[in-house]
Amino acid sequence: MTGRDGGADISPIGNAPVVVLVRPQLADNIGGVARAMANGGLFNLRLVAPRDGWPQEKAWRNASGADRILDAATVHASVADAVADLHRVFATCPRPRHIIKPLLTARGAAAELRDLEARGLDSGLLFGPERAGLDNDDMAHADSLIRYPLNPAFMSLNLAQAVMVMAYEWWISADTTPPRTLMTNETHVATKGELENFLTHLVTELDACGFLRNLPKRPGMVRNIRHLFERGEVTEQELRTLHGMVTELARGRGR
Amino acid sequence: MTGRDGGADISPIGNAPVVVLVRPQLADNIGGVARAMANGGLFNLRLVAPRDGWPQEKAWRNASGADRILDAATVHASVADAVADLHRVFATCPRPRHIIKPLLTARGAAAELRDLEARGLDSGLLFGPERAGLDNDDMAHADSLIRYPLNPAFMSLNLAQAVMVMAYEWWISADTTPPRTLMTNETHVATKGELENFLTHLVTELDACGFLRNLPKRPGMVRNIRHLFERGEVTEQELRTLHGMVTELARGRGR
C-alpha cells in the first residue's frame, strides 16, 4: 500500500500545518482528506487510532493520486503522542462545549497558522471522528478552537470537506491571487481604436439600411450600441468576426 | 426516492445561486454536492444530462439529510435549457482555455453573487463532469469563469469539494456590502433564454447571408459568437436593439 510511485507531483511549501485525524472511521474519508490536503498544500498527515487499522487500500483508491501524503502518514496511539512535537494545536469544533478557549473562524485560523509558519513554529489541526467529532479530552490538547461559519441549520460536514475548507483557507492565506482575467498567449485584446473602427463600420451600415433613420433618436441609439460593446475586453479575433458579420449581413443590398 | 420527510431543516435565504451540475457521473457525488450545498446555504440544484439517469438512490444515501435539495432537483437536457431563466452564469474552470472572459476567484465570485442577489437577479454556477470538467461549449454559456486558488501541483478536485469551497465562500460572504453595479429602475437584465433567442436569430441570418458557409468551421464560429455575447449582462432593451439591427441589416436580400 505504501511506497507507490504513481502519485502526483506534490511540492511541499514551507512548514505547513500537520493534519491530525482523531479516530477516523472510514478509509474512504482518509483518502478524501489526503486529496483535499494536496489541493490546499498540506502534506503532513497523522492518524490517531484509526478504527479499521492502517494502511487501508481504500484510502489510496479515494485519494486521486495524493499517494505520497498517505504513504508518509504516521499512526499514533493518542492525541498527546500525535501532537507532541508541535508548538501550537488547533481543534476543529462544530459544536460549542463547556470549555473556554480562543475561538477562530477558518480564515482567522489560517492567518494564525501563517504567522506560526513565518516564525518557524510547527502547528497542527485536529479533526474528530466522522459522527461524534472531537471529545472534551481531545480538545484539551488544543490551544484554540476553530469553528467554520456555515449554515447552522445544516451542520453535518463530511470529514474530507471539513479538511477541504481549512486547506483552502490555508492556501489562499498565502495571498497568491491570480490575475482577474483569463487569457491565453494567443489572445490579443483589441485597442479602443480598433473597437472604434468597428463601431464606425457598424453605424455606417446601420445608417445605410435605415435602422437609424429616426434622426432625433439616432444619438441615443448610437450611444446605446457603444455601451453594448464597451462592456469589457473584446479580442482582435472577435472584432474581425464582428466586421465580417456586419459586412455579410449588409451584402446583397447592392452596395 | 423523492418526497421524503426525514430531511434536515434547511431554510433557504434570499435568492441564492443555482448549482448546475453538467453531465455528472456519480450519484455519490451528487449526494455529496447536495450536502455541501446545505452546509453553505445553497438550495437549488439542477442536473444536465446526468450519466446514470435520475433519480438515483445512492445520491440520497450520500447526502446526510440534505434530502430536500435532491427532492427538488430538476433535470435538463442541455446547459442552455438549465440556465434559460437565469440572468448571470459563472463556470468553474480549472484549466485555462482559448477564451477571454472575466476570471474570478471563489471569493470574488461570491461577492458578485451577493451583488446579483441584492439586485434581485438570478445567478447560476456551472460545475463540469468529474474527470473532464466543462468543455468549451459549456463555458460559452457563462459570463465569467471561476478558478479557485489552490495548489497548481495537484489540481484534482472532487466535485462535492469544488461545490463545498464555493458554498463556503457564499455563506461567509453574507455580510452586507452595497451592490457594486449601477443599474437604474428602468433597466431590466435579460434572461439567458432571451439572449438565446437573439443568438438563434443572429445565427439564422448569418447562415442565410453565407457568413457561416464554411461548415467545418461553423461550430467554432458559432461558439465564438456566443462567447462574445455571454460576457456580462445584456438588458432587454439592448436585446431589442440587437434584434432590430440584425433584422434591418439582413433586409433587402429579398427575405
Tab-separated table of N, CA, C and O in Angstrom, chain B residues 45-98:
chain	number	residue	atom	x	y	z
B	45	LEU	N	-30.732	22.986	-7.013
B	45	LEU	CA	-29.827	22.100	-7.754
B	45	LEU	C	-30.461	21.732	-9.094
B	45	LEU	O	-31.641	21.363	-9.156
B	46	ARG	N	-29.682	21.845	-10.172
B	46	ARG	CA	-30.136	21.418	-11.488
B	46	ARG	C	-29.099	20.462	-12.077
B	46	ARG	O	-27.900	20.683	-11.934
B	47	LEU	N	-29.585	19.434	-12.742
B	47	LEU	CA	-28.704	18.414	-13.315
B	47	LEU	C	-28.876	18.412	-14.829
B	47	LEU	O	-29.993	18.266	-15.331
B	48	VAL	N	-27.767	18.571	-15.541
B	48	VAL	CA	-27.808	18.494	-17.001
B	48	VAL	C	-27.333	17.103	-17.415
B	48	VAL	O	-26.179	16.731	-17.166
B	49	ALA	N	-28.233	16.318	-17.992
B	49	ALA	CA	-27.901	15.006	-18.554
B	49	ALA	C	-27.034	14.154	-17.625
B	49	ALA	O	-25.919	13.770	-17.971
B	50	PRO	N	-27.531	13.868	-16.411
B	50	PRO	CA	-26.736	13.009	-15.520
B	50	PRO	C	-26.503	11.642	-16.169
B	50	PRO	O	-27.437	11.048	-16.695
B	51	ARG	N	-25.278	11.167	-16.130
B	51	ARG	CA	-24.883	9.981	-16.898
B	51	ARG	C	-25.762	8.770	-16.625
B	51	ARG	O	-26.161	8.059	-17.545
B	52	ASP	N	-26.065	8.532	-15.341
B	52	ASP	CA	-26.800	7.316	-14.981
B	52	ASP	C	-28.285	7.565	-14.759
B	52	ASP	O	-28.964	6.749	-14.132
B	53	GLY	N	-28.784	8.688	-15.259
B	53	GLY	CA	-30.201	8.980	-15.083
B	53	GLY	C	-30.492	9.560	-13.708
B	53	GLY	O	-29.607	9.733	-12.880
B	54	TRP	N	-31.765	9.822	-13.491
B	54	TRP	CA	-32.184	10.464	-12.237
B	54	TRP	C	-33.635	10.139	-11.988
B	54	TRP	O	-34.384	10.084	-12.952
B	55	PRO	N	-34.050	9.880	-10.731
B	55	PRO	CA	-33.240	9.902	-9.503
B	55	PRO	C	-32.393	8.649	-9.303
B	55	PRO	O	-32.662	7.621	-9.925
B	56	GLN	N	-31.409	8.758	-8.428
B	56	GLN	CA	-30.521	7.651	-8.069
B	56	GLN	C	-30.493	7.526	-6.541
B	56	GLN	O	-30.064	8.454	-5.855
B	57	GLU	N	-30.888	6.388	-6.061
B	57	GLU	CA	-30.939	6.136	-4.615
B	57	GLU	C	-29.637	6.526	-3.892
B	57	GLU	O	-29.649	7.084	-2.791
B	58	LYS	N	-28.512	6.235	-4.537
B	58	LYS	CA	-27.207	6.490	-3.911
B	58	LYS	C	-27.005	7.956	-3.542
B	58	LYS	O	-26.311	8.273	-2.580
B	59	ALA	N	-27.575	8.844	-4.339
B	59	ALA	CA	-27.408	10.274	-4.061
B	59	ALA	C	-28.012	10.609	-2.701
B	59	ALA	O	-27.387	11.280	-1.878
B	60	TRP	N	-29.234	10.091	-2.444
B	60	TRP	CA	-29.883	10.358	-1.155
B	60	TRP	C	-29.083	9.738	-0.015
B	60	TRP	O	-28.959	10.332	1.042
B	61	ARG	N	-28.532	8.555	-0.248
B	61	ARG	CA	-27.755	7.901	0.814
B	61	ARG	C	-26.516	8.695	1.191
B	61	ARG	O	-26.046	8.624	2.317
B	62	ASN	N	-25.977	9.455	0.238
B	62	ASN	CA	-24.728	10.170	0.487
B	62	ASN	C	-24.953	11.642	0.831
B	62	ASN	O	-24.004	12.402	0.917
B	63	ALA	N	-26.205	12.021	1.041
B	63	ALA	CA	-26.494	13.441	1.246
B	63	ALA	C	-26.627	13.810	2.717
B	63	ALA	O	-26.802	14.991	3.035
B	64	SER	N	-26.544	12.829	3.594
B	64	SER	CA	-26.585	13.096	5.036
B	64	SER	C	-27.750	13.971	5.461
B	64	SER	O	-27.602	14.818	6.347
B	65	GLY	N	-28.876	13.802	4.800
B	65	GLY	CA	-30.058	14.536	5.239
B	65	GLY	C	-30.404	15.751	4.396
B	65	GLY	O	-31.433	16.381	4.628
B	66	ALA	N	-29.592	16.077	3.430
B	66	ALA	CA	-29.915	17.215	2.563
B	66	ALA	C	-30.914	16.768	1.495
B	66	ALA	O	-30.799	17.120	0.322
B	67	ASP	N	-31.906	16.020	1.923
B	67	ASP	CA	-32.850	15.377	1.005
B	67	ASP	C	-33.661	16.371	0.185
B	67	ASP	O	-33.946	16.158	-0.983
B	68	ARG	N	-34.036	17.447	0.850
B	68	ARG	CA	-34.932	18.378	0.152
B	68	ARG	C	-34.282	18.967	-1.095
B	68	ARG	O	-34.967	19.277	-2.070
B	69	ILE	N	-32.978	19.139	-1.023
B	69	ILE	CA	-32.276	19.673	-2.201
B	69	ILE	C	-32.368	18.673	-3.346
B	69	ILE	O	-32.632	19.039	-4.496
B	70	LEU	N	-32.174	17.387	-3.026
B	70	LEU	CA	-32.253	16.352	-4.062
B	70	LEU	C	-33.696	16.178	-4.539
B	70	LEU	O	-33.953	16.006	-5.730
B	71	ASP	N	-34.636	16.218	-3.593
B	71	ASP	CA	-36.051	16.068	-3.965
B	71	ASP	C	-36.468	17.125	-4.987
B	71	ASP	O	-37.271	16.865	-5.880
B	72	ALA	N	-35.946	18.331	-4.805
B	72	ALA	CA	-36.372	19.450	-5.648
B	72	ALA	C	-35.501	19.628	-6.884
B	72	ALA	O	-35.756	20.509	-7.705
B	73	ALA	N	-34.442	18.809	-7.012
B	73	ALA	CA	-33.534	18.965	-8.162
B	73	ALA	C	-34.286	18.731	-9.463
B	73	ALA	O	-35.153	17.859	-9.547
B	74	THR	N	-33.949	19.510	-10.480
B	74	THR	CA	-34.573	19.339	-11.792
B	74	THR	C	-33.538	18.830	-12.786
B	74	THR	O	-32.347	19.064	-12.643
B	75	VAL	N	-34.027	18.096	-13.791
B	75	VAL	CA	-33.137	17.516	-14.800
B	75	VAL	C	-33.353	18.252	-16.123
B	75	VAL	O	-34.492	18.554	-16.504
B	76	HIS	N	-32.263	18.549	-16.808
B	76	HIS	CA	-32.317	19.318	-18.049
B	76	HIS	C	-31.515	18.614	-19.132
B	76	HIS	O	-30.521	17.956	-18.849
B	77	ALA	N	-31.957	18.797	-20.382
B	77	ALA	CA	-31.285	18.125	-21.498
B	77	ALA	C	-30.002	18.842	-21.899
B	77	ALA	O	-29.080	18.231	-22.420
B	78	SER	N	-29.956	20.146	-21.665
B	78	SER	CA	-28.798	20.915	-22.135
B	78	SER	C	-28.480	22.024	-21.143
B	78	SER	O	-29.319	22.404	-20.321
B	79	VAL	N	-27.265	22.548	-21.251
B	79	VAL	CA	-26.889	23.695	-20.430
B	79	VAL	C	-27.794	24.878	-20.763
B	79	VAL	O	-28.255	25.591	-19.862
B	80	ALA	N	-28.060	25.077	-22.053
B	80	ALA	CA	-28.911	26.208	-22.461
B	80	ALA	C	-30.258	26.145	-21.747
B	80	ALA	O	-30.766	27.155	-21.254
B	81	ASP	N	-30.837	24.956	-21.677
B	81	ASP	CA	-32.118	24.793	-21.008
B	81	ASP	C	-31.990	25.054	-19.501
B	81	ASP	O	-32.845	25.699	-18.893
B	82	ALA	N	-30.902	24.579	-18.911
B	82	ALA	CA	-30.731	24.698	-17.458
B	82	ALA	C	-30.518	26.136	-17.012
B	82	ALA	O	-30.793	26.473	-15.867
B	83	VAL	N	-30.008	26.992	-17.891
B	83	VAL	CA	-29.714	28.372	-17.486
B	83	VAL	C	-30.669	29.390	-18.107
B	83	VAL	O	-30.493	30.596	-17.928
B	84	ALA	N	-31.704	28.902	-18.808
B	84	ALA	CA	-32.543	29.810	-19.610
B	84	ALA	C	-33.182	30.929	-18.786
B	84	ALA	O	-33.327	32.048	-19.265
B	85	ASP	N	-33.555	30.657	-17.543
B	85	ASP	CA	-34.249	31.684	-16.746
B	85	ASP	C	-33.298	32.487	-15.865
B	85	ASP	O	-33.744	33.298	-15.057
B	86	LEU	N	-31.999	32.268	-15.995
B	86	LEU	CA	-31.033	32.968	-15.143
B	86	LEU	C	-30.525	34.229	-15.825
B	86	LEU	O	-30.561	34.347	-17.050
B	87	HIS	N	-30.039	35.169	-15.005
B	87	HIS	CA	-29.504	36.408	-15.549
B	87	HIS	C	-27.994	36.382	-15.692
B	87	HIS	O	-27.425	37.104	-16.493
B	88	ARG	N	-27.324	35.578	-14.893
B	88	ARG	CA	-25.860	35.571	-14.931
B	88	ARG	C	-25.371	34.162	-14.612
B	88	ARG	O	-25.870	33.529	-13.691
B	89	VAL	N	-24.397	33.722	-15.371
B	89	VAL	CA	-23.881	32.359	-15.199
B	89	VAL	C	-22.374	32.391	-15.000
B	89	VAL	O	-21.652	33.077	-15.725
B	90	PHE	N	-21.919	31.653	-14.000
B	90	PHE	CA	-20.490	31.511	-13.701
B	90	PHE	C	-20.100	30.057	-13.933
B	90	PHE	O	-20.830	29.153	-13.543
B	91	ALA	N	-18.944	29.844	-14.549
B	91	ALA	CA	-18.483	28.481	-14.798
B	91	ALA	C	-17.186	28.234	-14.046
B	91	ALA	O	-16.256	29.037	-14.137
B	92	THR	N	-17.142	27.151	-13.297
B	92	THR	CA	-15.897	26.789	-12.626
B	92	THR	C	-14.993	26.127	-13.646
B	92	THR	O	-15.416	25.269	-14.409
B	93	CYS	N	-13.762	26.521	-13.654
B	93	CYS	CA	-12.869	26.191	-14.762
B	93	CYS	C	-11.450	26.029	-14.259
B	93	CYS	O	-10.763	27.013	-14.038
B	94	PRO	N	-11.004	24.788	-14.045
B	94	PRO	CA	-9.661	24.622	-13.505
B	94	PRO	C	-8.551	24.964	-14.496
B	94	PRO	O	-7.494	25.398	-14.112
B	95	ARG	N	-8.810	24.752	-15.776
B	95	ARG	CA	-7.713	24.903	-16.756
B	95	ARG	C	-7.984	26.083	-17.685
B	95	ARG	O	-9.098	26.285	-18.129
B	96	PRO	N	-6.928	26.824	-18.007
B	96	PRO	CA	-7.108	27.924	-18.963
B	96	PRO	C	-7.435	27.382	-20.350
B	96	PRO	O	-6.947	26.341	-20.749
B	97	ARG	N	-8.290	28.093	-21.090
B	97	ARG	CA	-8.654	27.695	-22.445
B	97	ARG	C	-8.430	28.882	-23.364
B	97	ARG	O	-8.088	29.960	-22.935
B	98	HIS	N	-8.698	28.649	-24.621
B	98	HIS	CA	-8.509	29.720	-25.596
B	98	HIS	C	-9.735	30.630	-25.628
B	98	HIS	O	-10.411	30.738	-26.638
